[in-house]
Coordinates of C-alpha atoms in Angstrom, one line a residue:
M1 CA 2.4 8.0 -9.0
E2 CA -1.1 7.9 -10.5
E3 CA -3.8 5.9 -8.4
E4 CA -6.5 4.1 -9.6
N5 CA -10.1 4.8 -7.8
V6 CA -13.0 2.2 -8.2
K7 CA -16.3 2.0 -6.8
I8 CA -17.2 -1.7 -6.1
S9 CA -20.6 -3.6 -5.5
S10 CA -19.3 -6.6 -3.6
A11 CA -16.8 -8.2 -1.8
E12 CA -16.1 -10.5 -4.6
D13 CA -15.2 -7.4 -7.0
I14 CA -11.8 -6.9 -4.7
E15 CA -10.2 -9.8 -6.6
T16 CA -11.4 -8.4 -10.1
Y17 CA -9.8 -5.1 -9.6
F18 CA -6.5 -6.5 -8.0
V19 CA -6.1 -8.8 -11.0
K20 CA -6.5 -5.9 -13.3
S21 CA -4.0 -3.8 -11.4
D22 CA -0.4 -3.8 -12.4
N23 CA 0.7 -3.5 -9.0
S24 CA 3.0 -0.8 -9.5
Q25 CA 0.4 1.9 -8.5
N26 CA -1.8 2.2 -5.4
L27 CA -5.7 1.1 -5.5
M28 CA -8.5 2.4 -3.7
L29 CA -11.8 0.5 -3.4
F30 CA -15.2 1.7 -2.1
S31 CA -18.1 0.2 -1.1
N32 CA -21.9 1.2 -2.1
I33 CA -22.8 4.1 0.7
P34 CA -25.7 3.6 2.6
K35 CA -28.2 6.1 2.2
S36 CA -28.6 6.4 5.8
C37 CA -25.2 7.3 5.9
F38 CA -26.1 10.6 4.1
D39 CA -28.9 11.0 6.3
E40 CA -27.7 10.4 9.8
P41 CA -24.7 11.5 11.9
C42 CA -22.0 8.6 11.4
L43 CA -18.9 7.1 13.2
L44 CA -16.1 5.8 11.2
G45 CA -13.3 3.7 12.0
V46 CA -9.6 3.6 10.5
D47 CA -7.0 0.7 10.6
E48 CA -4.4 -0.7 8.3
A49 CA -2.8 -4.3 7.6
G50 CA 0.6 -5.1 6.4
R51 CA 2.7 -2.4 8.0
G52 CA 5.5 -4.6 8.9
P53 CA 6.1 -7.3 6.2
V54 CA 8.6 -7.1 3.5
L55 CA 6.4 -8.4 1.0
G56 CA 3.2 -7.0 -0.6
P57 CA 1.1 -3.5 -0.3
M58 CA 0.3 -1.9 3.3
V59 CA -3.5 -1.6 3.2
Y60 CA -5.4 1.0 4.9
G61 CA -9.3 0.6 5.5
I62 CA -12.3 2.6 6.7
C63 CA -15.5 1.3 8.0
Y64 CA -18.6 3.3 8.7
C65 CA -22.6 3.2 9.8
P66 CA -24.7 5.8 11.3
L67 CA -24.0 5.9 15.3
S68 CA -27.9 4.5 15.8
K69 CA -26.3 1.3 14.3
A70 CA -23.2 1.0 15.9
E71 CA -23.9 -2.2 17.7
I72 CA -24.0 -4.0 14.3
F73 CA -19.8 -4.4 14.7
K74 CA -20.5 -6.2 17.8
E75 CA -23.2 -8.2 16.1
V76 CA -21.5 -9.6 13.5
G77 CA -18.5 -10.4 15.5
C78 CA -15.9 -7.6 15.0
A79 CA -13.2 -7.9 17.5
D80 CA -9.4 -7.7 17.5
S81 CA -8.7 -8.6 14.3
K82 CA -5.3 -10.1 15.5
S83 CA -7.1 -12.6 17.5
L84 CA -9.0 -13.7 14.6
T85 CA -8.2 -16.6 12.1
E86 CA -8.2 -15.8 8.4
E87 CA -11.2 -18.0 8.0
K88 CA -13.0 -15.9 10.6
R89 CA -12.0 -12.6 9.2
E90 CA -13.5 -13.7 5.9
I91 CA -16.8 -14.6 7.4
I92 CA -17.2 -11.2 9.3
F93 CA -16.2 -9.3 6.2
G94 CA -19.1 -11.0 4.2
K95 CA -21.3 -9.9 6.9
L96 CA -20.2 -6.6 6.9
C97 CA -20.9 -6.4 3.2
N98 CA -24.3 -7.8 3.4
E99 CA -25.4 -4.7 5.7
Q100 CA -25.9 -2.7 2.7
E101 CA -28.5 -0.5 4.5
S102 CA -26.1 0.5 7.5
V103 CA -22.7 -0.1 6.6
G104 CA -19.9 0.9 4.4
W105 CA -16.1 0.5 3.7
A106 CA -13.4 1.5 1.7
I107 CA -9.6 0.5 1.5
E108 CA -6.2 1.9 0.0
A109 CA -4.0 -0.8 -0.8
I110 CA -0.3 1.0 -1.1
S111 CA 2.1 -0.6 -3.5
P112 CA 5.5 -1.8 -2.6
N113 CA 6.8 0.4 -5.3
N114 CA 5.1 3.5 -3.4
I115 CA 6.2 2.6 -0.1
C116 CA 9.9 2.1 -1.1
N117 CA 10.1 5.2 -3.5
S118 CA 8.6 7.4 -0.6
M119 CA 10.9 6.2 1.7
F120 CA 14.2 6.7 -0.6
R121 CA 13.0 10.3 -1.4
R122 CA 15.5 12.7 -1.2
Q123 CA 13.8 14.0 1.5
K124 CA 12.8 11.2 3.3
H125 CA 9.1 10.2 3.4
S126 CA 8.7 7.7 6.6
L127 CA 6.4 4.9 6.7
N128 CA 4.7 6.7 9.5
Q129 CA 3.8 9.4 7.0
V130 CA 3.1 7.0 4.2
A131 CA 0.6 5.7 6.7
Q132 CA -0.7 9.1 8.0
D133 CA -1.2 10.2 4.3
A134 CA -3.3 7.2 3.5
T135 CA -5.5 8.1 6.8
V136 CA -6.0 11.5 5.8
K137 CA -6.9 10.6 2.2
L138 CA -9.6 7.8 3.1
I139 CA -11.4 10.1 5.6
T140 CA -11.2 13.4 2.9
K141 CA -12.8 10.9 0.3
A142 CA -15.6 9.8 2.7
K143 CA -15.8 13.4 3.5
E144 CA -16.2 14.5 -0.1
S145 CA -18.7 11.4 -0.9
G146 CA -21.2 12.9 1.4
I147 CA -20.8 10.8 4.2
N148 CA -22.3 12.6 7.2
I149 CA -19.2 11.6 9.5
S150 CA -19.7 12.9 13.3
E151 CA -17.0 10.6 15.2
V152 CA -14.0 9.3 13.7
Y153 CA -11.7 6.3 15.8
I154 CA -8.2 5.5 14.5
D155 CA -5.4 3.1 15.6
T156 CA -2.3 5.3 16.2
V157 CA 0.6 5.7 14.2
G158 CA 3.3 7.2 16.5
M159 CA 2.1 9.2 19.6
P160 CA -1.5 9.3 20.0
E161 CA -1.7 12.6 21.1
K162 CA 0.1 14.2 18.4
Y163 CA -1.6 12.2 15.5
Q164 CA -4.9 13.2 17.3
E165 CA -3.7 16.9 17.4
K166 CA -2.6 17.0 13.9
L167 CA -6.0 15.2 12.7
T168 CA -8.1 17.4 14.6
A169 CA -6.7 20.4 12.8
I170 CA -7.1 18.9 9.5
F171 CA -10.8 18.0 10.1
P172 CA -11.9 20.2 13.1
E173 CA -15.9 19.3 12.4
F174 CA -15.1 15.7 13.6
K175 CA -15.0 14.3 17.0
I176 CA -11.8 12.4 16.6
T177 CA -10.1 9.8 18.9
V178 CA -6.6 8.3 18.4
A179 CA -5.6 5.5 20.6
K180 CA -2.9 2.7 20.9
K181 CA -4.8 -0.7 20.2
A182 CA -7.7 0.9 18.9
D183 CA -8.6 -2.4 16.9
A184 CA -9.4 -4.0 20.5
I185 CA -11.2 -1.3 22.1
Y186 CA -13.3 -0.1 19.2
P187 CA -15.4 -2.4 17.0
V188 CA -15.8 0.1 14.4
V189 CA -11.8 0.2 14.3
S190 CA -12.0 -3.8 14.3
A191 CA -14.2 -3.5 11.4
A192 CA -11.7 -1.3 9.3
S193 CA -9.1 -3.6 10.5
I194 CA -10.8 -6.8 9.0
C195 CA -11.8 -4.8 6.0
A196 CA -7.9 -4.2 5.3
K197 CA -6.7 -7.6 6.2
V198 CA -9.0 -9.6 3.9
S199 CA -8.4 -7.0 1.1
R200 CA -4.7 -7.6 2.0
D201 CA -4.7 -11.3 1.8
R202 CA -6.8 -11.5 -1.2
A203 CA -4.3 -9.2 -3.3
L204 CA -1.5 -11.5 -2.3
K205 CA -3.4 -14.8 -3.0
I206 CA -3.9 -13.4 -6.7
W207 CA -0.7 -11.5 -7.2
T208 CA 0.3 -11.6 -10.7
F209 CA 4.1 -11.3 -11.1
Q210 CA 4.9 -8.9 -14.2
E211 CA 8.0 -10.6 -14.0
G212 CA 7.2 -13.8 -15.2
I213 CA 8.1 -15.3 -11.6
E214 CA 6.1 -18.4 -11.0
A215 CA 5.2 -18.5 -7.1
T216 CA 2.3 -18.6 -5.2
Y217 CA 0.7 -17.5 -2.0
E218 CA 2.0 -20.4 0.1
D219 CA 5.8 -19.8 -1.6
F220 CA 5.7 -16.3 0.4
G221 CA 5.5 -17.4 4.1
S222 CA 4.1 -14.5 6.3
G223 CA 6.0 -12.1 4.6
Y224 CA 7.5 -10.9 7.7
P225 CA 11.6 -10.3 7.6
N226 CA 12.3 -13.2 10.4
D227 CA 10.4 -15.8 8.4
P228 CA 12.6 -18.5 6.8
V229 CA 10.1 -19.1 4.1
T230 CA 10.0 -15.4 3.3
K231 CA 13.7 -15.1 3.5
A232 CA 14.0 -18.2 1.0
F233 CA 11.7 -16.6 -1.6
L234 CA 13.6 -13.6 -1.5
A235 CA 16.8 -15.2 -1.8
K236 CA 15.4 -17.3 -4.7
N237 CA 13.6 -14.7 -6.9
I238 CA 16.2 -11.9 -7.4
D239 CA 17.6 -10.7 -10.3
P240 CA 21.3 -10.0 -10.4
V241 CA 21.0 -6.9 -12.5
F242 CA 17.1 -5.8 -11.3
G243 CA 16.8 -7.2 -8.0
F244 CA 13.4 -7.9 -6.7
P245 CA 9.8 -8.1 -8.2
Q246 CA 7.4 -5.6 -7.6
L247 CA 6.0 -7.7 -4.6
V248 CA 9.2 -6.7 -2.7
R249 CA 9.8 -3.8 -0.4
F250 CA 13.2 -3.3 -1.2
S251 CA 13.8 -0.4 1.2
W252 CA 13.6 -3.1 3.9
S253 CA 16.8 -3.9 5.5
T254 CA 16.4 -7.7 5.1
A255 CA 15.6 -7.1 1.3
G256 CA 18.8 -4.7 1.3
K257 CA 21.1 -7.3 2.7
I258 CA 20.1 -10.0 0.4
L259 CA 20.7 -7.1 -2.6
Q260 CA 24.4 -6.7 -1.6
D261 CA 24.9 -10.2 -1.3
H262 CA 23.5 -11.2 -4.5
C263 CA 23.3 -8.6 -7.0
A264 CA 25.8 -7.2 -9.4
L265 CA 27.6 -3.9 -8.3
V266 CA 27.5 -0.9 -10.6
E267 CA 30.7 1.2 -11.2
W268 CA 29.4 4.7 -12.2
E269 CA 31.5 7.1 -14.7
E270 CA 34.4 9.1 -13.3
E271 CA 35.1 12.4 -14.1
D272 CA 37.6 12.9 -17.2
D273 CA 41.2 12.3 -17.0
T274 CA 43.6 14.8 -16.4
N275 CA 44.0 15.4 -20.3
G276 CA 40.6 16.4 -20.7
S277 CA 40.0 13.1 -22.9
S278 CA 36.9 10.9 -21.6
S279 CA 37.4 7.2 -21.7
Q280 CA 36.4 4.9 -24.6
T281 CA 34.2 2.6 -22.4
P282 CA 30.5 3.9 -22.8
K283 CA 29.2 5.4 -19.6
I284 CA 26.1 3.6 -17.7
S285 CA 23.9 6.7 -18.4
S286 CA 24.3 6.3 -22.2
Y287 CA 22.0 3.0 -21.6
F288 CA 19.2 5.1 -20.2
K289 CA 19.2 7.9 -22.2
Q290 CA 16.7 8.2 -25.4
A291 CA 18.6 8.4 -28.9
S292 CA 18.6 11.9 -30.6
N293 CA 19.5 13.3 -33.8
N294 CA 16.6 11.2 -35.4
K295 CA 18.1 8.1 -34.7
R296 CA 15.9 5.4 -33.7
Q297 CA 14.7 5.6 -29.9
K298 CA 16.0 3.0 -27.5
T299 CA 13.2 0.9 -25.9
K300 CA 13.0 1.1 -21.9
H301 CA 13.3 -2.1 -20.1
D302 CA 10.0 -3.1 -18.4
F303 CA 11.7 -2.5 -15.2
F304 CA 11.8 1.3 -15.6
K305 CA 8.5 1.7 -17.4
T306 CA 6.5 0.0 -14.3
R307 CA 8.2 2.2 -11.9
N308 CA 7.8 5.6 -13.8
L309 CA 11.5 5.9 -14.0
S310 CA 13.2 8.3 -16.5
T311 CA 16.4 9.8 -17.1
L312 CA 17.9 12.4 -14.9
E313 CA 20.4 14.9 -17.0
S314 CA 21.4 16.7 -13.9
L315 CA 21.0 16.7 -10.3

């Protein structure tokens, strides 16, 4: 799925580009890169926000600065992001953005569509693989931008030893450290986590429903599957034919159970009968094919357009 890459100049620009996005594709945002990060060896942290929720994007973030300025992250208050309130994270994020001579950051917001379509591939692409792909992509983008990366610190996905070995093979020129709870150990990872969490929170607060649903951030609940408010939102905002809006990760078991209980069942066409004649009932595939023989083309429903779905004539 196509991804939009944007360089922004301030924290306020995050909302601008999330509003412009149609939420069906990933969005990558970069801050301005300080000159010192080209000239001096840098450390870089990686972490995510929104791995577990059934609603909204998963956001991966990086944050970096020269090794000589590493104390900045402690000075601005970077700590385990789970121990910080949303208000405190916003304040720290603002301070990181103000350190324009030393600190830079970037995020990738992975859309719910992308997550679900990856997990439902014929050759399944797990959430861990989606997460690792995002990490590699962000580090690669930072490297290609000319940032003088020396050390990389990452909160693990899966077994830290295997993940570190994999990343070291991809980036042999960097000193890479992968650890459990790196967010609480390395301030540069805490900074990356704060960038990711603030970006995800802002994305959800201004989420535009292409489906015309009227709902606010407060209606979502925490977004986690066991939250009664989130479950109520899912049950209320389901179409019996097309299912959930794009905010929802329909590959999560919580969403799948609601789909089974509330959506119409689809009966796919059967083979021709023993006499070789076809049923007069139109095949379901006929509703998805474009008209041929110079007939007027049928217009696809927005559901298929926004998800980049096309007709398969054969497997």
